[in-house]
Amino acid sequence: MDMALEEAAIDAAEEERRRLQTQTELQDRYRTDLEREQTVRKQMEEQVAQKSTELEQYLQRVRELEDMYGQLEDALDDEKRARQEEEAVRRLQARLLEEEAAKRVELEEFHLRQQRALSETEAEKKELEKERLAKENALQAAMTQLEQLEQERHGALEQYQTVMKKLEDATNKTKTWKHKVAEHEGMLRLIQPAGASLSLTCRTFSTPPSDPTGARLIAPRFNVTKKS
């Protein structure tokens, strides 16, 4: 029994030794591969650093274009938020207009009832006087509410005009950056060096749903490689 346990312990120790040796070998191999990769990367970086002034200018243009795409994305986000604000204010203005129209109808009904009350016979005047006073009070309250609604509508109109101005600015900003991006892309194609190739990895910006063109903007990611 003790001998079997001793042999099992020896086997386990040997297995652990082999496992540790294998792990050490794998770590050494990984370290060697990593050093080799770092050496190759360093050599490639040194080669890129030795490129001509023309290629450096081209790379700078590429970075500028990527920055322009970032600016364009921000402009699209601003335009989207402005459209959402415009929609909210427009709904508010529509609701206030409906409430104002309903209040005007109510006022007209008050006036009609008051006129009918004034045309009643002399015998009913005392009773009608009480009703008239109550109706006048109700009329005054309704007129106060109407004035308040008119003020709210004017405030909503001013807010709507502000939001529309913001939407117009955001839309103009988007158009400006689209134009700049198009010009920059065309310039890049004209100045692309003969010894370099441009690899594009695209990302997509969705234009706002209200854009009549339904266009989708393709934003490239640029990788420049040297031809053999």
CSV table of C-alpha atoms in Angstrom, one decimal:
chain,number,residue,atom,x,y,z
A,1,MET,CA,0.0,0.0,0.0
A,2,ASP,CA,2.7,2.5,1.0
A,3,MET,CA,4.7,1.5,-2.1
A,4,ALA,CA,1.7,2.2,-4.4
A,5,LEU,CA,1.3,5.6,-2.8
A,6,GLU,CA,5.0,6.3,-3.2
A,7,GLU,CA,4.9,5.4,-6.8
A,8,ALA,CA,1.8,7.5,-7.4
A,9,ALA,CA,3.5,10.4,-5.7
A,10,ILE,CA,6.6,9.9,-7.9
A,11,ASP,CA,4.4,9.7,-11.0
A,12,ALA,CA,2.6,12.9,-10.0
A,13,ALA,CA,5.8,14.7,-9.4
A,14,GLU,CA,7.2,13.6,-12.7
A,15,GLU,CA,4.0,14.7,-14.4
A,16,GLU,CA,4.2,18.1,-12.7
A,17,ARG,CA,7.8,18.4,-13.8
A,18,ARG,CA,6.9,17.7,-17.4
A,19,ARG,CA,4.0,20.1,-17.2
A,20,LEU,CA,6.3,22.9,-15.9
A,21,GLN,CA,8.9,22.1,-18.5
A,22,THR,CA,6.3,22.3,-21.2
A,23,GLN,CA,5.0,25.5,-19.8
A,24,THR,CA,8.5,27.0,-19.7
A,25,GLU,CA,9.2,25.9,-23.3
A,26,LEU,CA,5.9,27.5,-24.4
A,27,GLN,CA,6.8,30.7,-22.6
A,28,ASP,CA,10.2,30.7,-24.1
A,29,ARG,CA,8.8,30.1,-27.6
A,30,TYR,CA,6.2,32.9,-27.0
A,31,ARG,CA,8.9,35.3,-25.8
A,32,THR,CA,11.0,34.5,-28.9
A,33,ASP,CA,8.1,35.0,-31.2
A,34,LEU,CA,7.2,38.2,-29.5
A,35,GLU,CA,10.8,39.5,-29.8
A,36,ARG,CA,10.8,38.5,-33.5
A,37,GLU,CA,7.5,40.3,-34.1
A,38,GLN,CA,8.8,43.4,-32.2
A,39,THR,CA,12.0,43.3,-34.3
A,40,VAL,CA,10.0,43.1,-37.6
A,41,ARG,CA,7.7,45.9,-36.4
A,42,LYS,CA,10.7,48.0,-35.5
A,43,GLN,CA,12.2,47.4,-39.0
A,44,MET,CA,8.9,48.3,-40.6
A,45,GLU,CA,8.6,51.5,-38.6
A,46,GLU,CA,12.1,52.4,-39.6
A,47,GLN,CA,11.3,51.9,-43.2
A,48,VAL,CA,8.1,54.0,-42.9
A,49,ALA,CA,10.2,56.8,-41.2
A,50,GLN,CA,12.5,56.8,-44.3
A,51,LYS,CA,9.7,57.5,-46.7
A,52,SER,CA,9.8,60.6,-48.9
A,53,THR,CA,8.4,64.0,-48.1
A,54,GLU,CA,5.7,63.4,-50.7
A,55,LEU,CA,4.4,60.3,-48.8
A,56,GLU,CA,4.5,62.2,-45.5
A,57,GLN,CA,2.3,64.9,-46.9
A,58,TYR,CA,0.0,62.3,-48.3
A,59,LEU,CA,-0.3,60.6,-44.9
A,60,GLN,CA,-1.0,64.0,-43.3
A,61,ARG,CA,-3.9,64.5,-45.8
A,62,VAL,CA,-5.2,61.1,-44.8
A,63,ARG,CA,-5.3,62.1,-41.2
A,64,GLU,CA,-6.9,65.4,-42.0
A,65,LEU,CA,-9.6,63.5,-43.9
A,66,GLU,CA,-10.3,61.2,-41.0
A,67,ASP,CA,-10.6,64.2,-38.7
A,68,MET,CA,-13.1,65.7,-41.2
A,69,TYR,CA,-15.2,62.5,-41.0
A,70,GLY,CA,-15.2,63.0,-37.2
A,71,GLN,CA,-16.4,66.6,-37.6
A,72,LEU,CA,-19.0,65.4,-40.1
A,73,GLU,CA,-20.3,62.8,-37.7
A,74,ASP,CA,-20.6,65.4,-35.0
A,75,ALA,CA,-22.5,67.7,-37.4
A,76,LEU,CA,-24.9,64.8,-38.2
A,77,ASP,CA,-25.5,64.2,-34.5
A,78,ASP,CA,-26.2,67.9,-33.9
A,79,GLU,CA,-28.6,67.9,-36.8
A,80,LYS,CA,-30.4,64.9,-35.5
A,81,ARG,CA,-30.8,66.4,-32.0
A,82,ALA,CA,-32.0,69.7,-33.6
A,83,ARG,CA,-34.6,67.8,-35.6
A,84,GLN,CA,-35.8,66.0,-32.4
A,85,GLU,CA,-36.1,69.3,-30.6
A,86,GLU,CA,-38.0,70.9,-33.5
A,87,GLU,CA,-40.4,68.0,-33.5
A,88,ALA,CA,-41.1,68.3,-29.8
A,89,VAL,CA,-41.7,72.1,-30.0
A,90,ARG,CA,-43.9,71.6,-33.0
A,91,ARG,CA,-46.1,69.1,-31.1
A,92,LEU,CA,-46.2,71.5,-28.2
A,93,GLN,CA,-47.3,74.4,-30.4
A,94,ALA,CA,-50.0,72.3,-32.1
A,95,ARG,CA,-51.4,71.3,-28.7
A,96,LEU,CA,-51.5,74.9,-27.5
A,97,LEU,CA,-53.3,75.9,-30.7
A,98,GLU,CA,-55.9,73.2,-30.1
A,99,GLU,CA,-56.4,74.3,-26.5
A,100,GLU,CA,-56.7,78.0,-27.6
A,101,ALA,CA,-59.3,77.1,-30.3
A,102,ALA,CA,-61.3,75.2,-27.7
A,103,LYS,CA,-61.1,78.1,-25.3
A,104,ARG,CA,-62.3,80.5,-28.0
A,105,VAL,CA,-65.3,78.2,-28.7
A,106,GLU,CA,-66.1,78.2,-24.9
A,107,LEU,CA,-65.9,82.0,-24.9
A,108,GLU,CA,-68.3,82.3,-27.8
A,109,GLU,CA,-70.7,80.1,-26.0
A,110,PHE,CA,-70.5,82.3,-22.9
A,111,HIS,CA,-71.2,85.4,-25.0
A,112,LEU,CA,-74.2,83.7,-26.6
A,113,ARG,CA,-75.6,82.6,-23.3
A,114,GLN,CA,-75.1,86.1,-21.9
A,115,GLN,CA,-76.9,87.7,-24.8
A,116,ARG,CA,-79.8,85.3,-24.4
A,117,ALA,CA,-79.9,86.0,-20.7
A,118,LEU,CA,-80.1,89.8,-21.4
A,119,SER,CA,-83.0,89.3,-23.8
A,120,GLU,CA,-85.2,87.6,-21.2
A,121,THR,CA,-88.3,89.3,-19.8
A,122,GLU,CA,-88.2,91.9,-17.0
A,123,ALA,CA,-89.7,89.5,-14.5
A,124,GLU,CA,-86.7,87.2,-14.7
A,125,LYS,CA,-84.1,89.9,-14.4
A,126,LYS,CA,-83.3,89.5,-10.8
A,127,GLU,CA,-82.7,85.7,-11.2
A,128,LEU,CA,-80.9,86.3,-14.4
A,129,GLU,CA,-78.8,89.0,-12.8
A,130,LYS,CA,-77.3,86.4,-10.4
A,131,GLU,CA,-76.7,84.0,-13.3
A,132,ARG,CA,-75.2,86.9,-15.3
A,133,LEU,CA,-72.7,87.7,-12.6
A,134,ALA,CA,-71.7,84.1,-12.3
A,135,LYS,CA,-71.3,83.9,-16.0
A,136,GLU,CA,-69.3,87.1,-16.1
A,137,ASN,CA,-67.0,85.6,-13.5
A,138,ALA,CA,-66.7,82.4,-15.5
A,139,LEU,CA,-66.2,84.6,-18.6
A,140,GLN,CA,-63.4,86.6,-16.9
A,141,ALA,CA,-61.8,83.4,-15.8
A,142,ALA,CA,-62.0,81.9,-19.3
A,143,MET,CA,-60.5,85.2,-20.7
A,144,THR,CA,-57.7,85.0,-18.2
A,145,GLN,CA,-57.0,81.4,-19.3
A,146,LEU,CA,-57.2,82.4,-22.9
A,147,GLU,CA,-54.6,85.1,-22.3
A,148,GLN,CA,-52.4,82.6,-20.5
A,149,LEU,CA,-52.7,80.2,-23.4
A,150,GLU,CA,-51.9,83.0,-25.9
A,151,GLN,CA,-48.8,83.8,-23.9
A,152,GLU,CA,-47.8,80.2,-23.8
A,153,ARG,CA,-48.3,79.9,-27.5
A,154,HIS,CA,-46.2,83.0,-28.2
A,155,GLY,CA,-43.5,81.5,-26.0
A,156,ALA,CA,-43.7,78.2,-27.8
A,157,LEU,CA,-43.5,80.0,-31.1
A,158,GLU,CA,-40.3,81.8,-30.0
A,159,GLN,CA,-38.9,78.5,-28.9
A,160,TYR,CA,-39.9,76.9,-32.2
A,161,GLN,CA,-38.1,79.7,-34.1
A,162,THR,CA,-35.0,79.2,-32.0
A,163,VAL,CA,-35.0,75.4,-32.6
A,164,MET,CA,-35.6,76.0,-36.3
A,165,LYS,CA,-32.6,78.3,-36.4
A,166,LYS,CA,-30.6,75.6,-34.6
A,167,LEU,CA,-31.8,73.0,-37.1
A,168,GLU,CA,-30.8,75.3,-40.0
A,169,ASP,CA,-27.3,75.8,-38.5
A,170,ALA,CA,-26.9,72.1,-38.0
A,171,THR,CA,-28.0,71.3,-41.5
A,172,ASN,CA,-25.7,73.9,-43.0
A,173,LYS,CA,-22.8,72.5,-40.9
A,174,THR,CA,-23.5,69.0,-42.2
A,175,LYS,CA,-23.6,70.2,-45.8
A,176,THR,CA,-20.3,72.1,-45.3
A,177,TRP,CA,-18.5,69.1,-44.0
A,178,LYS,CA,-19.9,66.9,-46.7
A,179,HIS,CA,-18.5,69.3,-49.3
A,180,LYS,CA,-15.1,69.5,-47.6
A,181,VAL,CA,-14.9,65.7,-47.3
A,182,ALA,CA,-15.7,65.3,-51.0
A,183,GLU,CA,-13.1,67.9,-52.0
A,184,HIS,CA,-10.5,66.3,-49.8
A,185,GLU,CA,-11.1,62.8,-51.1
A,186,GLY,CA,-10.7,64.1,-54.7
A,187,MET,CA,-7.4,65.9,-53.7
A,188,LEU,CA,-6.1,62.7,-52.1
A,189,ARG,CA,-6.7,60.7,-55.3
A,190,LEU,CA,-4.8,63.4,-57.3
A,191,ILE,CA,-1.7,63.5,-55.0
A,192,GLN,CA,-1.5,59.7,-54.2
A,193,PRO,CA,2.2,58.8,-54.5
A,194,ALA,CA,3.2,56.2,-57.1
A,195,GLY,CA,5.0,54.1,-54.6
A,196,ALA,CA,2.1,53.8,-52.1
A,197,SER,CA,-1.3,52.2,-52.2
A,198,LEU,CA,-4.2,53.2,-50.1
A,199,SER,CA,-6.3,50.5,-48.4
A,200,LEU,CA,-9.7,51.7,-47.1
A,201,THR,CA,-11.7,50.1,-44.3
A,202,CYS,CA,-15.1,51.8,-44.4
A,203,ARG,CA,-17.5,52.7,-41.7
A,204,THR,CA,-21.0,54.1,-42.4
A,205,PHE,CA,-22.8,57.2,-41.2
A,206,SER,CA,-26.6,57.2,-41.6
A,207,THR,CA,-28.1,60.4,-42.7
A,208,PRO,CA,-31.2,61.7,-40.9
A,209,PRO,CA,-34.4,60.0,-42.0
A,210,SER,CA,-35.7,63.3,-43.4
A,211,ASP,CA,-32.7,63.5,-45.8
A,212,PRO,CA,-34.4,63.5,-49.3
A,213,THR,CA,-31.5,61.8,-50.9
A,214,GLY,CA,-31.5,58.8,-48.6
A,215,ALA,CA,-27.7,58.8,-49.0
A,216,ARG,CA,-25.3,57.0,-46.7
A,217,LEU,CA,-21.9,58.4,-46.0
A,218,ILE,CA,-18.9,56.0,-46.2
A,219,ALA,CA,-16.1,57.0,-43.8
A,220,PRO,CA,-12.8,55.3,-44.7
A,221,ARG,CA,-10.2,54.0,-42.4
A,222,PHE,CA,-6.8,54.4,-44.2
A,223,ASN,CA,-3.9,52.0,-44.3
A,224,VAL,CA,-0.9,53.0,-46.4
A,225,THR,CA,1.5,50.3,-47.6
A,226,LYS,CA,4.6,50.4,-49.7
A,227,LYS,CA,4.5,48.4,-53.0
A,228,SER,CA,7.4,46.0,-53.6
